């Protein structure tokens, strides 16, 4: 639904029909003017349609709603930013810029990026759990030394050699830095349980 609203508003403002494009821009300016009580410039329109929360844009009435107010709310939820410059409009989603000549690919472009983000997050979560479980089951954990040594846990980890010849139980897969030194097995078990609880809480919140 949000993608449809963003797509519709963008196509109206970039229509090849000058009448449609002019009418759309006039109605958009009227909407922004109604909200901030002054004649809007390009920056005002861009901020408004990007969902920027400013004192000038605080709603004066809940009765006023149209295509542009709906598109503004949708842009805010999706994280889509709009730039207006001399009656031309561009969409910015993360590091992707969509111009008028690519208006037919607005929904496809945003949807594919969202899908890629979800896939990357899922892979990271799965990889994290697998690495943590492998480290937890490793027989070498039974030979841990002093229980007083510091333990620094990370949600992503791997078993590798640490600095100064010591065995590091977990290392950051991204930076390669050691995240956990040798320590008591009971402390590692507690860390694993806390990580599992945190993951369960995140999964529960994401479903709300």
Backbone as ProteinMPNN parsed JSONL, in Angstrom:
{"seq_chain_A": "XXXXXXXXXXXXXXXXXXXXXXXXXXXXXXXXXXXXXXXXXXXXXXXXXXXXXXXXXXXXXXXXXXXXXXXXXXXXXXXXXXXXXXXXXXXXXXXXXXXXXXXXXXXXXXXXXXXXXXXXXXXXXXXXXXXXXXXXXXXXXXXXXXXXXXXXXXXXXXXXXXXXXXXXXXXXXXXXXXXXXXXXXXXXXXXXXXXXXXXXXXXXXXXX", "coords_chain_A": {"N_chain_A": [[0.826, -1.2, 0.0], [1.881, 1.302, 0.867], [3.966, 1.581, -0.975], [2.5, 1.835, -3.324], [1.243, 4.31, -2.915], [3.428, 6.09, -2.799], [4.473, 5.651, -5.343], [2.332, 6.441, -7.029], [2.052, 9.215, -6.449], [4.56, 10.129, -7.304], [4.505, 9.551, -10.04], [2.437, 11.193, -10.89], [3.567, 13.709, -10.522], [5.614, 13.624, -12.33], [4.555, 13.274, -14.775], [4.188, 12.947, -18.345], [2.258, 14.363, -19.53], [1.545, 17.639, -19.658], [-0.596, 19.041, -18.521], [-1.615, 17.337, -16.514], [0.689, 17.121, -14.918], [1.126, 19.809, -14.163], [-1.264, 20.43, -12.784], [-1.08, 18.567, -10.713], [1.223, 19.449, -9.339], [0.354, 21.986, -8.552], [-1.751, 21.351, -6.801], [-0.323, 19.982, -4.872], [1.345, 22.029, -3.872], [-0.647, 23.643, -2.797], [-1.522, 22.007, -0.738], [0.765, 21.864, 0.915], [0.987, 24.548, 1.531], [-1.357, 24.916, 2.979], [-0.691, 23.53, 5.263], [1.668, 24.755, 6.34], [1.062, 27.401, 6.299], [2.096, 29.367, 4.574], [3.505, 30.541, 1.456], [4.943, 27.943, -0.22], [8.363, 26.954, -0.915], [10.742, 25.157, -3.021], [12.309, 23.627, -1.235], [10.64, 23.47, 1.019], [8.521, 21.948, -0.017], [9.849, 19.568, -0.68], [10.749, 18.701, 1.873], [8.323, 18.414, 3.186], [7.014, 16.372, 1.669], [8.776, 14.339, 2.156], [8.241, 13.589, 4.652], [9.302, 14.936, 6.789], [9.406, 16.013, 10.118], [8.427, 18.953, 11.244], [7.841, 22.011, 13.061], [6.335, 23.736, 11.529], [4.893, 22.014, 9.988], [3.109, 20.705, 11.562], [-0.014, 19.179, 12.002], [-2.942, 21.081, 11.398], [-5.501, 20.373, 11.321], [-7.36, 17.363, 11.42], [-9.079, 16.765, 9.469], [-8.296, 17.329, 6.92], [-7.24, 15.657, 4.173], [-5.586, 14.077, 1.513], [-4.285, 12.899, -1.66], [-1.625, 13.702, -1.438], [-1.062, 14.062, 1.282], [-1.371, 11.443, 2.111], [0.642, 10.197, 0.605], [2.839, 11.45, 1.707], [2.862, 10.443, 4.357], [3.288, 7.751, 3.755], [5.834, 7.884, 2.57], [7.334, 8.654, 4.761], [7.112, 6.384, 6.394], [8.393, 4.462, 4.831], [10.894, 5.52, 4.517], [11.579, 7.111, 2.379], [12.912, 9.79, 0.582], [12.311, 12.979, -0.895], [13.279, 15.219, -3.453], [12.877, 18.428, -4.639], [13.289, 20.519, -7.402], [13.069, 23.231, -9.29], [10.523, 22.487, -10.38], [11.021, 19.843, -10.958], [11.264, 16.496, -9.765], [12.87, 14.196, -7.562], [13.397, 10.929, -6.263], [14.75, 9.53, -3.315], [16.016, 6.664, -1.984], [17.548, 5.076, 0.508], [20.674, 4.494, -0.775], [19.905, 4.855, -3.345], [18.918, 6.662, -6.141], [16.098, 7.877, -7.783], [14.993, 9.048, -10.776], [12.901, 11.076, -12.981], [12.926, 9.793, -15.46], [13.027, 7.168, -14.774], [10.681, 6.425, -13.65], [8.905, 4.323, -14.003], [9.962, 2.252, -12.655], [9.848, 2.548, -9.951], [8.409, 1.181, -7.825], [9.397, -1.419, -8.217], [12.178, -1.07, -7.836], [12.418, -0.146, -5.138], [11.143, -2.24, -3.786], [12.798, -4.436, -4.416], [15.187, -3.67, -3.16], [14.352, -3.658, -0.472], [13.777, -6.366, -0.203], [16.329, -7.452, -0.554], [17.58, -6.402, 1.717], [16.13, -7.684, 3.764], [16.842, -10.335, 3.248], [19.624, -10.264, 3.671], [19.664, -9.639, 6.402], [18.455, -11.929, 7.444], [20.302, -13.91, 6.699], [22.512, -13.074, 8.178], [21.522, -13.388, 10.798], [21.045, -16.174, 10.864], [23.636, -17.132, 10.373], [24.949, -16.11, 12.592], [23.72, -17.49, 14.749], [24.457, -20.098, 14.096], [27.272, -19.997, 14.271], [27.611, -19.3, 16.957], [26.484, -21.493, 18.23], [28.208, -23.506, 17.333], [30.611, -22.729, 18.527], [29.877, -23.004, 21.161], [29.534, -25.725, 21.441], [32.031, -26.72, 20.999], [34.718, -28.86, 21.823], [36.991, -27.745, 22.912], [36.207, -25.86, 24.68], [35.969, -27.027, 27.08], [38.392, -26.918, 28.21], [38.949, -24.469, 29.268], [40.565, -21.773, 31.026], [41.403, -19.733, 33.749], [38.645, -18.536, 35.671], [38.478, -15.883, 36.126], [39.23, -14.305, 34.066], [38.554, -11.782, 31.642], [35.508, -11.616, 29.812], [34.143, -10.914, 26.785], [31.323, -10.679, 25.032], [29.884, -11.237, 21.79], [27.21, -10.922, 19.417], [27.842, -12.054, 16.965], [30.12, -14.497, 16.107], [33.237, -16.464, 16.021], [35.457, -19.267, 16.172], [38.804, -18.856, 16.839], [42.354, -18.107, 16.751], [43.662, -15.955, 19.192], [45.265, -12.82, 20.121], [48.798, -12.701, 21.103], [49.244, -15.42, 21.182], [47.261, -16.639, 22.651], [44.206, -18.493, 23.056], [41.387, -17.414, 21.449], [38.012, -17.386, 21.965], [35.828, -16.322, 20.565], [35.565, -14.368, 17.621], [35.083, -11.328, 15.849], [33.267, -11.558, 12.925], [33.189, -9.593, 10.984], [35.102, -7.505, 11.464], [37.271, -8.911, 12.385], [38.357, -8.694, 14.872], [39.297, -9.725, 18.16], [36.848, -10.917, 20.361], [36.233, -12.374, 22.589], [37.992, -13.612, 25.331], [39.876, -16.297, 26.845], [38.027, -18.008, 29.269], [35.818, -18.871, 32.016], [33.777, -21.786, 31.642], [31.191, -21.727, 32.573], [30.536, -19.04, 32.486], [30.504, -18.616, 29.742], [28.358, -20.222, 29.034], [26.277, -18.813, 30.25], [26.43, -16.458, 28.777], [25.712, -17.409, 26.236], [23.063, -18.156, 26.7], [21.943, -15.658, 27.293], [22.284, -14.375, 24.824], [20.621, -15.946, 23.266], [18.14, -15.388, 24.453], [17.969, -12.638, 23.899], [17.841, -12.69, 21.112], [15.402, -13.991, 20.765], [13.664, -12.1, 21.849], [14.015, -9.949, 20.072], [13.041, -11.122, 17.707], [10.391, -11.49, 18.463], [9.511, -8.85, 18.863], [9.814, -7.825, 16.285], [7.733, -8.994, 14.969], [5.497, -7.73, 15.844]], "CA_chain_A": [[0.0, 0.0, 0.0], [2.761, 2.469, 0.928], [4.665, 1.689, -2.256], [1.544, 2.349, -4.309], [1.034, 5.736, -2.661], [4.645, 6.793, -3.222], [4.572, 5.52, -6.797], [1.291, 7.257, -7.666], [2.4, 10.631, -6.31], [5.732, 10.413, -8.136], [4.108, 9.523, -11.452], [1.645, 12.393, -11.164], [4.462, 14.868, -10.583], [6.564, 13.468, -13.442], [3.778, 12.883, -15.957], [4.541, 13.589, -19.616], [1.14, 15.259, -19.841], [1.802, 18.89, -18.942], [-1.778, 19.428, -17.747], [-1.618, 16.506, -15.307], [1.849, 17.49, -14.111], [0.903, 21.145, -13.604], [-2.334, 20.335, -11.786], [-0.569, 17.824, -9.56], [2.127, 20.32, -8.589], [-0.452, 23.05, -7.938], [-2.471, 20.787, -5.65], [0.675, 19.696, -3.845], [1.716, 23.308, -3.253], [-1.781, 24.083, -1.982], [-1.522, 21.176, 0.47], [1.867, 22.313, 1.772], [0.641, 25.892, 2.003], [-2.381, 24.757, 4.007], [-0.067, 23.033, 6.483], [2.629, 25.667, 6.977], [0.501, 28.758, 6.294], [2.88, 30.314, 3.779], [3.776, 30.066, 0.104], [6.096, 27.047, -0.083], [9.397, 26.877, -1.947], [11.104, 23.775, -3.35], [12.769, 22.94, -0.024], [9.461, 23.184, 1.838], [7.777, 20.848, -0.636], [10.648, 18.359, -0.533], [10.718, 18.271, 3.269], [6.971, 17.972, 3.515], [6.736, 15.089, 1.031], [9.683, 13.337, 2.714], [7.759, 13.246, 5.982], [10.075, 15.62, 7.826], [8.558, 16.547, 11.185], [8.79, 20.314, 11.635], [6.735, 22.726, 13.699], [5.484, 24.313, 10.486], [4.083, 20.991, 9.352], [2.193, 20.072, 12.499], [-1.359, 19.27, 11.418], [-3.885, 22.031, 11.982], [-6.805, 19.72, 11.327], [-7.33, 15.986, 10.961], [-10.083, 16.6, 8.417], [-7.696, 17.558, 5.605], [-6.486, 14.498, 3.712], [-5.661, 13.858, 0.074], [-3.226, 12.05, -2.209], [-0.303, 14.159, -1.02], [-0.88, 13.753, 2.703], [-1.194, 9.989, 2.2], [1.966, 9.887, 0.063], [3.815, 11.932, 2.689], [2.916, 9.457, 5.441], [3.903, 6.539, 3.212], [7.262, 8.168, 2.4], [7.92, 8.661, 6.097], [7.202, 5.003, 6.872], [9.347, 3.714, 4.009], [12.204, 6.155, 4.515], [11.807, 7.678, 1.049], [13.079, 11.242, 0.589], [12.042, 13.61, -2.186], [13.97, 16.475, -3.72], [12.226, 19.238, -5.675], [14.144, 21.573, -7.939], [12.507, 23.822, -10.507], [9.396, 21.668, -10.835], [11.421, 18.451, -11.172], [11.295, 15.783, -8.492], [13.666, 12.973, -7.508], [13.21, 10.105, -5.08], [15.969, 8.98, -2.746], [15.763, 5.565, -1.052], [18.88, 4.638, 0.91], [21.667, 5.076, -1.682], [19.348, 4.79, -4.693], [18.212, 7.858, -6.599], [15.179, 7.584, -8.879], [14.61, 10.258, -11.501], [11.661, 10.996, -13.756], [13.05, 8.837, -16.558], [12.951, 5.806, -14.22], [9.483, 6.391, -12.815], [8.214, 3.048, -14.138], [10.641, 1.248, -11.839], [9.858, 2.988, -8.551], [7.989, 0.093, -6.947], [10.323, -2.544, -8.377], [13.472, -0.731, -7.246], [12.31, -0.116, -3.675], [10.797, -3.582, -3.319], [13.976, -5.294, -4.523], [16.129, -3.293, -2.11], [13.809, -4.156, 0.787], [13.951, -7.819, -0.211], [17.752, -7.712, -0.331], [17.865, -6.09, 3.12], [15.579, -8.764, 4.592], [17.655, -11.53, 3.024], [20.905, -10.06, 4.353], [19.423, -9.736, 7.846], [18.184, -13.332, 7.753], [21.564, -14.639, 6.587], [23.335, -12.69, 9.329], [20.957, -14.019, 11.991], [21.291, -17.613, 10.772], [25.076, -17.325, 10.512], [25.288, -15.817, 13.981], [23.275, -18.596, 15.596], [25.26, -21.28, 13.786], [28.607, -19.798, 14.82], [27.524, -19.326, 18.413], [26.222, -22.876, 18.635], [29.431, -24.263, 17.082], [31.568, -22.373, 19.57], [29.381, -23.51, 22.437], [29.702, -27.171, 21.473], [33.424, -27.083, 20.742], [35.35, -29.526, 22.975], [38.039, -26.921, 23.5], [35.655, -25.039, 25.751], [36.106, -27.753, 28.343], [39.736, -26.689, 28.731], [39.131, -23.052, 29.577], [41.419, -21.585, 32.195], [40.95, -18.979, 34.913], [37.312, -17.951, 35.553], [38.493, -14.444, 36.402], [39.591, -13.555, 32.876], [37.419, -11.027, 31.1], [34.762, -12.191, 28.697], [33.382, -9.924, 26.044], [30.528, -11.453, 24.082], [29.333, -10.582, 20.61], [26.197, -11.753, 18.793], [28.437, -12.761, 15.839], [31.41, -14.956, 16.552], [33.851, -17.623, 15.418], [36.538, -19.781, 16.98], [40.071, -18.61, 16.166], [43.448, -17.788, 17.651], [43.682, -14.571, 19.597], [46.596, -12.197, 20.204], [49.778, -13.21, 22.065], [49.224, -16.868, 21.225], [46.157, -17.151, 23.444], [43.057, -18.964, 22.294], [40.219, -16.541, 21.529], [36.838, -18.214, 21.698], [34.966, -15.699, 19.562], [36.083, -13.197, 16.93], [34.108, -10.635, 15.003], [33.381, -11.991, 11.536], [33.306, -8.441, 10.098], [36.346, -6.771, 11.657], [38.342, -9.831, 12.716], [38.879, -8.391, 16.198], [38.948, -10.692, 19.187], [35.74, -10.434, 21.17], [36.115, -13.12, 23.834], [39.213, -14.281, 25.741], [39.635, -17.544, 27.579], [37.311, -17.772, 30.512], [35.118, -20.007, 32.599], [32.721, -22.361, 30.801], [29.892, -21.3, 33.096], [30.281, -17.691, 31.98], [30.157, -18.746, 28.331], [26.997, -20.754, 28.982], [25.38, -17.706, 30.577], [26.431, -15.555, 27.62], [24.933, -18.039, 25.167], [21.645, -18.061, 27.06], [21.528, -14.266, 27.134], [22.184, -14.106, 23.384], [19.416, -16.623, 22.774], [16.992, -14.624, 24.931], [17.917, -11.379, 23.152], [17.371, -12.997, 19.756], [13.973, -14.292, 20.842], [12.953, -10.841, 22.078], [14.039, -9.199, 18.809], [12.118, -11.775, 16.775], [9.02, -11.237, 18.904], [9.189, -7.439, 18.623], [9.71, -7.591, 14.84], [6.453, -9.515, 14.48], [4.398, -6.899, 16.342]], "C_chain_A": [[0.87, 1.264, 0.0], [3.508, 2.669, -0.389], [3.755, 2.256, -3.336], [1.333, 3.852, -4.153], [2.232, 6.563, -3.128], [4.76, 6.793, -4.742], [3.57, 6.419, -7.518], [1.636, 8.741, -7.619], [3.572, 11.005, -7.215], [5.354, 10.462, -9.614], [3.246, 10.73, -11.822], [2.543, 13.611, -11.36], [5.454, 14.799, -11.738], [5.856, 13.055, -14.728], [4.252, 13.632, -17.207], [3.433, 14.521, -20.1], [1.303, 16.529, -19.009], [0.627, 19.323, -18.072], [-1.82, 18.658, -16.433], [-0.484, 16.921, -14.375], [1.647, 18.835, -13.427], [-0.162, 21.123, -12.523], [-1.86, 19.621, -10.528], [0.325, 18.708, -8.699], [1.366, 21.443, -7.895], [-1.187, 22.545, -6.705], [-1.514, 20.445, -4.517], [1.091, 20.974, -3.126], [0.598, 23.831, -2.36], [-1.842, 23.304, -0.676], [-0.44, 21.625, 1.442], [1.566, 23.693, 2.348], [-0.419, 25.829, 3.099], [-1.754, 24.345, 5.336], [0.866, 24.041, 7.141], [2.246, 27.14, 6.883], [1.382, 29.79, 5.591], [3.12, 29.708, 2.4], [5.039, 29.211, 0.129], [7.098, 27.189, -1.226], [9.749, 25.405, -2.183], [11.545, 22.985, -2.12], [11.6, 22.564, 0.877], [8.699, 21.981, 1.296], [8.527, 19.53, -0.461], [10.624, 17.821, 0.882], [9.346, 17.738, 3.654], [6.706, 16.581, 2.954], [7.674, 13.979, 1.495], [9.269, 12.931, 4.116], [8.547, 13.878, 7.1], [9.129, 16.244, 8.842], [9.107, 17.899, 11.626], [7.582, 20.985, 12.27], [5.771, 23.289, 12.665], [4.515, 23.3, 9.9], [3.202, 20.23, 10.337], [0.768, 20.241, 11.99], [-2.244, 20.257, 12.161], [-5.284, 21.423, 12.066], [-6.652, 18.304, 10.815], [-8.304, 15.745, 9.818], [-9.482, 16.717, 7.025], [-6.836, 16.363, 5.221], [-6.669, 14.347, 2.215], [-4.509, 12.961, -0.366], [-1.859, 12.409, -1.641], [-0.054, 13.906, 0.457], [-0.656, 12.258, 2.896], [0.192, 9.58, 1.704], [3.065, 10.334, 1.024], [3.977, 10.931, 3.828], [3.597, 8.176, 4.978], [5.411, 6.718, 3.042], [7.983, 8.142, 3.737], [8.106, 7.243, 6.619], [8.261, 4.204, 6.117], [10.763, 4.273, 4.076], [12.585, 6.705, 3.155], [11.883, 9.198, 1.157], [12.872, 11.789, -0.821], [12.789, 14.935, -2.27], [13.279, 17.182, -4.871], [13.181, 20.344, -6.102], [13.594, 22.028, -9.285], [11.483, 22.888, -11.16], [9.787, 20.242, -11.207], [11.582, 17.781, -9.813], [12.14, 14.523, -8.633], [13.357, 12.251, -6.208], [14.559, 9.577, -4.626], [15.578, 7.912, -1.737], [17.095, 4.907, -0.737], [19.914, 5.291, -0.019], [21.195, 5.075, -3.133], [18.609, 6.083, -5.005], [17.373, 7.51, -7.825], [14.73, 8.899, -9.496], [13.363, 10.008, -12.336], [11.744, 9.967, -14.871], [13.038, 7.387, -16.09], [11.684, 5.602, -13.407], [8.73, 5.073, -12.901], [8.813, 1.965, -13.24], [10.696, 1.636, -10.363], [9.543, 1.825, -7.616], [8.967, -1.071, -7.008], [11.645, -2.274, -7.668], [13.426, -0.77, -5.724], [12.029, -1.504, -3.126], [12.004, -4.516, -3.356], [15.013, -4.949, -3.461], [15.64, -3.777, -0.746], [13.997, -5.667, 0.901], [15.404, -8.189, 0.051], [18.138, -7.448, 1.121], [17.351, -7.192, 4.044], [16.405, -10.038, 4.459], [18.988, -11.429, 3.754], [20.752, -10.19, 5.866], [19.194, -11.18, 8.266], [19.459, -14.158, 7.707], [22.458, -14.344, 7.782], [22.853, -13.367, 10.6], [21.25, -15.507, 12.009], [22.761, -17.926, 10.991], [25.512, -17.115, 11.955], [24.937, -16.976, 14.893], [24.117, -19.844, 15.365], [26.652, -21.171, 14.388], [28.601, -19.893, 16.338], [27.326, -20.741, 18.914], [27.459, -23.735, 18.442], [30.468, -23.984, 18.159], [31.167, -22.953, 20.916], [29.637, -25.005, 22.567], [31.152, -27.608, 21.341], [34.067, -27.718, 21.979], [36.415, -28.677, 23.65], [37.522, -26.068, 24.637], [35.801, -25.717, 27.102], [37.458, -27.49, 28.994], [39.988, -25.221, 29.018], [39.868, -22.9, 30.884], [40.733, -20.773, 33.27], [39.577, -18.367, 34.706], [37.299, -16.452, 35.763], [38.848, -13.628, 35.178], [38.363, -12.928, 32.254], [36.817, -11.736, 29.911], [33.953, -11.093, 28.063], [32.644, -10.645, 24.938], [30.064, -10.585, 22.942], [28.289, -11.481, 20.008], [26.73, -12.512, 17.591], [29.805, -13.234, 16.284], [31.908, -16.174, 15.822], [34.988, -18.037, 16.337], [37.845, -19.574, 16.24], [41.125, -18.277, 17.205], [43.476, -16.307, 17.943], [45.098, -14.031, 19.642], [47.465, -12.844, 21.26], [49.702, -14.72, 22.209], [48.101, -17.455, 22.038], [45.023, -17.586, 22.54], [41.877, -18.02, 22.51], [39.005, -17.331, 21.112], [35.961, -17.638, 20.618], [35.672, -14.505, 18.944], [35.012, -12.619, 16.057], [34.331, -11.036, 13.554], [33.598, -10.823, 10.588], [34.674, -7.774, 10.223], [37.533, -7.669, 11.969], [38.933, -9.599, 14.09], [38.424, -9.45, 17.197], [37.89, -10.117, 20.104], [35.614, -11.19, 22.494], [37.444, -13.812, 24.131], [38.858, -15.567, 26.46], [38.97, -17.213, 28.903], [36.602, -19.013, 30.97], [34.003, -20.482, 31.69], [31.346, -21.918, 31.281], [29.543, -19.9, 32.594], [29.887, -17.731, 30.516], [28.733, -19.268, 28.174], [25.984, -19.652, 29.266], [25.286, -16.731, 29.411], [25.585, -16.106, 26.489], [23.441, -17.945, 25.448], [21.127, -16.637, 26.883], [21.374, -13.899, 25.664], [20.924, -14.727, 22.805], [18.161, -15.867, 23.195], [16.851, -13.316, 24.163], [17.387, -11.595, 21.75], [15.882, -13.273, 19.748], [13.15, -13.025, 21.035], [12.89, -10.023, 20.799], [13.064, -9.789, 17.806], [10.673, -11.502, 17.146], [8.598, -9.808, 18.598], [8.992, -7.17, 17.138], [8.4, -8.075, 14.261], [5.268, -8.673, 14.923], [3.964, -5.896, 15.3]], "O_chain_A": [[0.624, 2.187, -0.776], [3.661, 3.797, -0.858], [4.186, 3.061, -4.162], [1.254, 4.579, -5.144], [2.071, 7.602, -3.769], [5.101, 7.807, -5.35], [3.913, 7.08, -8.498], [1.527, 9.442, -8.624], [3.574, 12.075, -7.823], [5.835, 11.322, -10.352], [3.322, 11.229, -12.945], [2.312, 14.434, -12.245], [6.069, 15.807, -12.087], [6.485, 12.547, -15.657], [4.661, 14.791, -17.137], [3.651, 15.362, -20.972], [1.207, 16.484, -17.783], [0.825, 19.907, -17.007], [-2.034, 19.24, -15.37], [-0.689, 17.056, -13.168], [1.96, 18.987, -12.246], [0.012, 21.726, -11.464], [-2.198, 20.019, -9.414], [0.202, 18.718, -7.474], [1.698, 21.812, -6.768], [-1.241, 23.23, -5.684], [-1.851, 20.597, -3.342], [1.179, 20.994, -1.899], [0.857, 24.394, -1.296], [-2.173, 23.861, 0.37], [-0.685, 21.754, 2.642], [1.858, 23.966, 3.513], [-0.375, 26.612, 4.047], [-2.217, 24.751, 6.403], [0.863, 24.177, 8.365], [2.99, 28.018, 7.321], [1.403, 30.958, 5.98], [2.955, 28.504, 2.206], [6.109, 29.716, 0.471], [6.728, 27.503, -2.358], [9.124, 24.514, -1.609], [11.2, 21.813, -1.975], [11.569, 21.467, 1.436], [8.282, 21.106, 2.054], [7.929, 18.504, -0.137], [10.492, 16.613, 1.082], [9.23, 16.736, 4.36], [6.228, 15.703, 3.673], [7.402, 12.803, 1.257], [9.87, 12.035, 4.71], [8.481, 13.421, 8.242], [8.168, 16.921, 8.475], [10.133, 17.97, 12.303], [6.442, 20.579, 12.044], [4.559, 23.321, 12.878], [3.458, 23.659, 9.382], [2.609, 19.213, 9.976], [0.384, 21.339, 11.587], [-2.29, 20.269, 13.391], [-6.14, 21.914, 12.802], [-5.895, 18.063, 9.875], [-8.352, 14.649, 9.259], [-10.081, 16.26, 6.051], [-5.823, 16.086, 5.864], [-7.782, 14.475, 1.704], [-3.841, 12.342, 0.462], [-1.032, 11.532, -1.391], [1.065, 13.566, 0.842], [0.145, 11.847, 3.736], [0.843, 8.723, 2.302], [4.099, 9.677, 1.141], [5.099, 10.608, 4.22], [4.387, 7.584, 5.713], [6.18, 5.804, 3.339], [9.113, 7.663, 3.832], [9.135, 6.929, 7.218], [8.945, 3.365, 6.702], [11.723, 3.583, 3.731], [13.765, 6.764, 2.809], [11.011, 9.822, 1.762], [13.216, 11.141, -1.81], [12.908, 15.668, -1.288], [13.113, 16.613, -5.95], [13.796, 21.014, -5.272], [13.65, 21.304, -10.279], [11.583, 22.556, -12.341], [8.954, 19.499, -11.726], [11.984, 18.415, -8.837], [12.134, 13.867, -9.675], [13.089, 12.878, -5.183], [15.406, 9.22, -5.445], [14.896, 8.199, -0.753], [17.701, 4.263, -1.594], [20.021, 6.517, -0.047], [21.995, 5.272, -4.047], [17.776, 6.539, -4.222], [17.873, 6.921, -8.784], [14.159, 9.754, -8.82], [12.841, 8.894, -12.394], [10.742, 9.331, -15.199], [13.04, 6.472, -16.914], [11.62, 4.703, -12.568], [7.991, 4.727, -11.98], [8.234, 0.89, -13.086], [11.512, 1.102, -9.611], [10.325, 1.52, -6.716], [9.325, -1.644, -5.979], [12.172, -3.146, -6.978], [14.3, -1.362, -5.09], [12.607, -1.904, -2.116], [12.21, -5.301, -2.431], [15.654, -5.847, -2.916], [16.441, -4.259, 0.056], [14.333, -6.181, 1.967], [15.684, -9.132, 0.793], [18.936, -8.19, 1.694], [18.035, -7.591, 4.986], [16.639, -10.737, 5.444], [19.432, -12.39, 4.383], [21.603, -10.778, 6.533], [19.675, -11.611, 9.314], [19.681, -15.009, 8.568], [23.086, -15.247, 8.336], [23.656, -13.862, 11.391], [21.653, -16.052, 13.036], [23.102, -18.868, 11.707], [26.346, -17.857, 12.474], [25.751, -17.4, 15.714], [24.452, -20.561, 16.307], [27.162, -22.138, 14.954], [29.492, -20.502, 16.931], [27.93, -21.145, 19.907], [27.75, -24.597, 19.271], [31.126, -24.902, 18.646], [32.02, -23.345, 21.713], [29.921, -25.501, 23.657], [31.458, -28.78, 21.56], [33.966, -27.164, 23.074], [36.71, -28.869, 24.829], [38.299, -25.6, 25.47], [35.761, -25.062, 28.144], [37.66, -27.791, 30.17], [41.137, -24.78, 29.009], [39.814, -23.776, 31.748], [39.609, -21.082, 33.664], [39.341, -17.737, 33.675], [36.263, -15.806, 35.607], [38.784, -12.399, 35.215], [37.264, -13.478, 32.331], [37.513, -12.366, 29.115], [33.168, -10.42, 28.73], [33.261, -11.165, 24.008], [29.873, -9.377, 23.084], [28.438, -12.702, 20.064], [26.144, -13.526, 17.211], [30.586, -12.433, 16.798], [31.162, -16.843, 15.107], [35.432, -17.256, 17.179], [37.996, -20.063, 15.12], [40.828, -18.176, 18.395], [43.327, -15.49, 17.035], [46.035, -14.719, 19.24], [46.961, -13.459, 22.199], [50.06, -15.253, 23.259], [47.987, -18.678, 22.113], [44.891, -17.117, 21.41], [41.42, -17.85, 23.64], [38.972, -17.89, 20.015], [35.397, -18.388, 19.822], [36.305, -13.719, 19.649], [34.131, -13.333, 15.577], [35.427, -10.882, 13.015], [34.132, -11.015, 9.496], [35.332, -7.506, 9.218], [38.681, -7.244, 11.834], [39.919, -10.243, 14.449], [37.324, -9.994, 17.097], [38.003, -8.983, 20.57], [34.964, -10.708, 23.421], [37.97, -14.524, 23.277], [37.684, -15.883, 26.657], [39.328, -16.24, 29.566], [36.761, -20.085, 30.387], [33.35, -19.67, 31.034], [30.433, -21.751, 30.472], [28.38, -19.612, 32.31], [29.026, -16.963, 30.087], [27.99, -18.821, 27.299], [24.953, -19.565, 28.599], [24.205, -16.235, 29.09], [24.83, -15.37, 25.854], [22.648, -17.685, 24.543], [20.019, -16.427, 26.389], [20.438, -13.19, 25.297], [20.245, -14.129, 21.971], [17.229, -15.715, 22.406], [15.74, -12.922, 23.811], [16.591, -10.803, 21.247], [15.172, -12.845, 18.838], [12.071, -12.884, 20.46], [11.844, -9.465, 20.467], [12.343, -9.056, 17.129], [9.825, -11.305, 16.275], [7.484, -9.566, 18.136], [8.12, -6.39, 16.756], [7.989, -7.631, 13.189], [4.154, -8.869, 14.438], [3.049, -5.11, 15.543]]}, "name": "protein", "num_of_chains": 1, "seq": "XXXXXXXXXXXXXXXXXXXXXXXXXXXXXXXXXXXXXXXXXXXXXXXXXXXXXXXXXXXXXXXXXXXXXXXXXXXXXXXXXXXXXXXXXXXXXXXXXXXXXXXXXXXXXXXXXXXXXXXXXXXXXXXXXXXXXXXXXXXXXXXXXXXXXXXXXXXXXXXXXXXXXXXXXXXXXXXXXXXXXXXXXXXXXXXXXXXXXXXXXXXXXXXX"}
